[in-house]
């Protein structure tokens, strides 16, 4: 009945199979015992990004940002708060475009912050420009509802 959900561990990037009914019950990584949901976005390198996006059953929303970008910093608290709100139903990632230029190139990121929503490894929507928490949550829920 309850299909297992694949969740990449934010700490060790191993893939966990969690019964859907247990998603909200504070599941921990079978390998490193870290909580699979920590109420905050996961900062990822290219390898961890690929694993989350291609393997997770959960939809993924990635924030492409850079340290020099003022609007990125302005949006960071809203994005973090959105992670706490949307977990365990959506995985939020942060991609530092300076540390991971190949990812920024692969997705042709032209302005930051850019948010990209993925489902089953495919980009389903993107939006550029900083948003407050309310607009951010509204955008994520709308694009994932389609
Ligand atoms: Zn782990």
PDB file of C-alpha atoms and ligand atoms in Angstrom:
ATOM      1  CA  UNK A   1       0.000   0.000   0.000  1.00  0.00           C
ATOM      2  CA  UNK A   2       2.527   2.535   1.200  1.00  0.00           C
ATOM      3  CA  UNK A   3       5.071   2.861  -1.565  1.00  0.00           C
ATOM      4  CA  UNK A   4       8.628   3.445  -0.354  1.00  0.00           C
ATOM      5  CA  UNK A   5       9.978   6.928  -0.971  1.00  0.00           C
ATOM      6  CA  UNK A   6      13.616   7.350  -1.979  1.00  0.00           C
ATOM      7  CA  UNK A   7      15.343  10.084  -0.002  1.00  0.00           C
ATOM      8  CA  UNK A   8      18.989  11.118  -0.357  1.00  0.00           C
ATOM      9  CA  UNK A   9      20.667  11.708   2.994  1.00  0.00           C
ATOM     10  CA  UNK A  10      21.686  15.379   3.378  1.00  0.00           C
ATOM     11  CA  UNK A  11      24.777  14.322   5.350  1.00  0.00           C
ATOM     12  CA  UNK A  12      26.284  11.310   3.552  1.00  0.00           C
ATOM     13  CA  UNK A  13      24.285  11.305   0.262  1.00  0.00           C
ATOM     14  CA  UNK A  14      23.306   7.651   0.563  1.00  0.00           C
ATOM     15  CA  UNK A  15      19.866   6.695  -0.734  1.00  0.00           C
ATOM     16  CA  UNK A  16      17.285   5.726   1.888  1.00  0.00           C
ATOM     17  CA  UNK A  17      13.988   3.919   1.274  1.00  0.00           C
ATOM     18  CA  UNK A  18      11.359   5.287   3.623  1.00  0.00           C
ATOM     19  CA  UNK A  19       7.754   4.056   3.831  1.00  0.00           C
ATOM     20  CA  UNK A  20       5.589   6.981   2.771  1.00  0.00           C
ATOM     21  CA  UNK A  21       3.692   6.886   6.061  1.00  0.00           C
ATOM     22  CA  UNK A  22       6.956   7.356   8.005  1.00  0.00           C
ATOM     23  CA  UNK A  23       8.151  10.405   6.065  1.00  0.00           C
ATOM     24  CA  UNK A  24       6.863  12.838   8.668  1.00  0.00           C
ATOM     25  CA  UNK A  25       8.073  10.817  11.650  1.00  0.00           C
ATOM     26  CA  UNK A  26      11.653  12.145  11.739  1.00  0.00           C
ATOM     27  CA  UNK A  27      13.283   9.431   9.621  1.00  0.00           C
ATOM     28  CA  UNK A  28      17.029   8.963  10.017  1.00  0.00           C
ATOM     29  CA  UNK A  29      19.654   7.823   7.540  1.00  0.00           C
ATOM     30  CA  UNK A  30      20.195   4.072   7.681  1.00  0.00           C
ATOM     31  CA  UNK A  31      23.906   4.553   7.098  1.00  0.00           C
ATOM     32  CA  UNK A  32      25.045   7.624   9.081  1.00  0.00           C
ATOM     33  CA  UNK A  33      21.978   8.097  11.351  1.00  0.00           C
ATOM     34  CA  UNK A  34      21.655  11.791  10.468  1.00  0.00           C
ATOM     35  CA  UNK A  35      18.065  13.103  10.296  1.00  0.00           C
ATOM     36  CA  UNK A  36      16.919  12.974   6.664  1.00  0.00           C
ATOM     37  CA  UNK A  37      15.025  16.234   7.122  1.00  0.00           C
ATOM     38  CA  UNK A  38      16.657  19.006   9.081  1.00  0.00           C
ATOM     39  CA  UNK A  39      14.298  21.923   8.482  1.00  0.00           C
ATOM     40  CA  UNK A  40      16.765  23.681   6.222  1.00  0.00           C
ATOM     41  CA  UNK A  41      18.040  23.604   2.651  1.00  0.00           C
ATOM     42  CA  UNK A  42      20.859  21.182   1.838  1.00  0.00           C
ATOM     43  CA  UNK A  43      24.025  22.780   0.458  1.00  0.00           C
ATOM     44  CA  UNK A  44      25.124  20.539  -2.371  1.00  0.00           C
ATOM     45  CA  UNK A  45      28.070  20.032  -4.677  1.00  0.00           C
ATOM     46  CA  UNK A  46      27.568  18.637  -8.167  1.00  0.00           C
ATOM     47  CA  UNK A  47      27.640  14.992  -7.051  1.00  0.00           C
ATOM     48  CA  UNK A  48      25.097  15.474  -4.266  1.00  0.00           C
ATOM     49  CA  UNK A  49      22.947  17.659  -6.526  1.00  0.00           C
ATOM     50  CA  UNK A  50      22.822  14.936  -9.187  1.00  0.00           C
ATOM     51  CA  UNK A  51      21.873  12.336  -6.633  1.00  0.00           C
ATOM     52  CA  UNK A  52      19.067  14.374  -5.076  1.00  0.00           C
ATOM     53  CA  UNK A  53      17.628  15.452  -8.402  1.00  0.00           C
ATOM     54  CA  UNK A  54      17.856  12.127 -10.204  1.00  0.00           C
ATOM     55  CA  UNK A  55      17.152   9.668  -7.380  1.00  0.00           C
ATOM     56  CA  UNK A  56      14.827  11.303  -4.836  1.00  0.00           C
ATOM     57  CA  UNK A  57      11.137  10.494  -5.105  1.00  0.00           C
ATOM     58  CA  UNK A  58      10.509  13.952  -3.690  1.00  0.00           C
ATOM     59  CA  UNK A  59      10.323  16.993  -5.905  1.00  0.00           C
ATOM     60  CA  UNK A  60      13.411  19.173  -5.529  1.00  0.00           C
ATOM     61  CA  UNK A  61      13.697  22.958  -5.561  1.00  0.00           C
ATOM     62  CA  UNK A  62      17.231  24.315  -6.009  1.00  0.00           C
ATOM     63  CA  UNK A  63      18.344  27.852  -5.226  1.00  0.00           C
ATOM     64  CA  UNK A  64      21.223  28.898  -7.494  1.00  0.00           C
ATOM     65  CA  UNK A  65      23.018  31.677  -5.638  1.00  0.00           C
ATOM     66  CA  UNK A  66      26.403  33.323  -5.074  1.00  0.00           C
ATOM     67  CA  UNK A  67      28.058  34.953  -2.119  1.00  0.00           C
ATOM     68  CA  UNK A  68      28.513  38.308  -3.898  1.00  0.00           C
ATOM     69  CA  UNK A  69      24.803  38.538  -4.738  1.00  0.00           C
ATOM     70  CA  UNK A  70      22.860  40.845  -2.418  1.00  0.00           C
ATOM     71  CA  UNK A  71      19.377  39.656  -3.426  1.00  0.00           C
ATOM     72  CA  UNK A  72      20.540  36.048  -2.831  1.00  0.00           C
ATOM     73  CA  UNK A  73      21.405  36.888   0.761  1.00  0.00           C
ATOM     74  CA  UNK A  74      18.143  38.781   1.109  1.00  0.00           C
ATOM     75  CA  UNK A  75      16.191  35.690   0.034  1.00  0.00           C
ATOM     76  CA  UNK A  76      18.208  33.155   2.068  1.00  0.00           C
ATOM     77  CA  UNK A  77      16.142  33.403   5.299  1.00  0.00           C
ATOM     78  CA  UNK A  78      12.900  32.994   3.318  1.00  0.00           C
ATOM     79  CA  UNK A  79      14.305  29.961   1.486  1.00  0.00           C
ATOM     80  CA  UNK A  80      15.442  28.396   4.755  1.00  0.00           C
ATOM     81  CA  UNK A  81      12.064  28.996   6.340  1.00  0.00           C
ATOM     82  CA  UNK A  82      10.357  27.533   3.258  1.00  0.00           C
ATOM     83  CA  UNK A  83      12.424  24.355   3.690  1.00  0.00           C
ATOM     84  CA  UNK A  84      11.116  23.924   7.223  1.00  0.00           C
ATOM     85  CA  UNK A  85       7.576  24.422   5.910  1.00  0.00           C
ATOM     86  CA  UNK A  86       7.807  22.173   2.827  1.00  0.00           C
ATOM     87  CA  UNK A  87       9.770  19.222   4.241  1.00  0.00           C
ATOM     88  CA  UNK A  88       9.282  16.262   4.105  1.00  0.00           C
ATOM     89  CA  UNK A  89       7.288  16.696   0.903  1.00  0.00           C
ATOM     90  CA  UNK A  90       9.803  18.778  -1.033  1.00  0.00           C
ATOM     91  CA  UNK A  91      13.616  18.796  -0.847  1.00  0.00           C
ATOM     92  CA  UNK A  92      15.252  22.227  -0.998  1.00  0.00           C
ATOM     93  CA  UNK A  93      18.848  22.550  -2.183  1.00  0.00           C
ATOM     94  CA  UNK A  94      21.318  25.402  -2.367  1.00  0.00           C
ATOM     95  CA  UNK A  95      23.823  25.521  -5.227  1.00  0.00           C
ATOM     96  CA  UNK A  96      26.720  27.956  -4.877  1.00  0.00           C
ATOM     97  CA  UNK A  97      27.239  28.951  -8.514  1.00  0.00           C
ATOM     98  CA  UNK A  98      30.819  30.072  -7.844  1.00  0.00           C
ATOM     99  CA  UNK A  99      31.787  26.732  -6.291  1.00  0.00           C
ATOM    100  CA  UNK A 100      29.806  24.759  -8.893  1.00  0.00           C
ATOM    101  CA  UNK A 101      30.185  26.619 -12.202  1.00  0.00           C
ATOM    102  CA  UNK A 102      29.492  23.456 -14.213  1.00  0.00           C
ATOM    103  CA  UNK A 103      26.028  23.179 -12.679  1.00  0.00           C
ATOM    104  CA  UNK A 104      25.363  26.853 -13.349  1.00  0.00           C
ATOM    105  CA  UNK A 105      26.475  26.277 -16.949  1.00  0.00           C
ATOM    106  CA  UNK A 106      24.433  23.129 -17.395  1.00  0.00           C
ATOM    107  CA  UNK A 107      21.255  24.963 -16.419  1.00  0.00           C
ATOM    108  CA  UNK A 108      22.247  28.169 -18.221  1.00  0.00           C
ATOM    109  CA  UNK A 109      21.839  30.295 -15.125  1.00  0.00           C
ATOM    110  CA  UNK A 110      21.937  33.909 -16.319  1.00  0.00           C
ATOM    111  CA  UNK A 111      20.821  35.790 -13.240  1.00  0.00           C
ATOM    112  CA  UNK A 112      20.727  34.902  -9.591  1.00  0.00           C
ATOM    113  CA  UNK A 113      19.011  34.020  -7.491  1.00  0.00           C
ATOM    114  CA  UNK A 114      17.307  31.514  -9.781  1.00  0.00           C
ATOM    115  CA  UNK A 115      15.042  28.811  -8.391  1.00  0.00           C
ATOM    116  CA  UNK A 116      14.546  25.627 -10.407  1.00  0.00           C
ATOM    117  CA  UNK A 117      11.965  22.984  -9.537  1.00  0.00           C
ATOM    118  CA  UNK A 118      12.643  19.369 -10.548  1.00  0.00           C
ATOM    119  CA  UNK A 119      10.513  16.265 -10.560  1.00  0.00           C
ATOM    120  CA  UNK A 120      11.874  12.822 -11.475  1.00  0.00           C
ATOM    121  CA  UNK A 121      15.080  14.434 -12.661  1.00  0.00           C
ATOM    122  CA  UNK A 122      13.404  16.856 -15.034  1.00  0.00           C
ATOM    123  CA  UNK A 123      13.220  20.622 -14.740  1.00  0.00           C
ATOM    124  CA  UNK A 124       9.545  21.573 -14.488  1.00  0.00           C
ATOM    125  CA  UNK A 125       9.768  25.284 -13.719  1.00  0.00           C
ATOM    126  CA  UNK A 126      12.162  28.103 -12.949  1.00  0.00           C
ATOM    127  CA  UNK A 127      11.985  31.672 -11.747  1.00  0.00           C
ATOM    128  CA  UNK A 128      14.658  34.353 -11.403  1.00  0.00           C
ATOM    129  CA  UNK A 129      14.792  37.106  -8.812  1.00  0.00           C
ATOM    130  CA  UNK A 130      14.444  37.239  -5.052  1.00  0.00           C
ATOM    131  CA  UNK A 131      11.089  36.447  -3.472  1.00  0.00           C
ATOM    132  CA  UNK A 132       9.789  36.794   0.053  1.00  0.00           C
ATOM    133  CA  UNK A 133       8.635  33.726   1.970  1.00  0.00           C
ATOM    134  CA  UNK A 134       4.985  34.056   1.001  1.00  0.00           C
ATOM    135  CA  UNK A 135       5.652  34.379  -2.728  1.00  0.00           C
ATOM    136  CA  UNK A 136       8.269  31.647  -2.612  1.00  0.00           C
ATOM    137  CA  UNK A 137       5.893  29.144  -0.983  1.00  0.00           C
ATOM    138  CA  UNK A 138       3.134  30.146  -3.384  1.00  0.00           C
ATOM    139  CA  UNK A 139       5.416  29.596  -6.383  1.00  0.00           C
ATOM    140  CA  UNK A 140       6.642  26.188  -5.190  1.00  0.00           C
ATOM    141  CA  UNK A 141       3.139  24.944  -4.414  1.00  0.00           C
ATOM    142  CA  UNK A 142       1.779  26.174  -7.732  1.00  0.00           C
ATOM    143  CA  UNK A 143       4.482  24.636  -9.922  1.00  0.00           C
ATOM    144  CA  UNK A 144       4.421  21.338  -8.034  1.00  0.00           C
ATOM    145  CA  UNK A 145       0.642  21.134  -8.211  1.00  0.00           C
ATOM    146  CA  UNK A 146       0.641  21.159 -12.020  1.00  0.00           C
TER     147      UNK A 146
HETATM  148 ZN1  LIG B   1      23.483   9.553   5.866  1.00  0.00          ZN
END
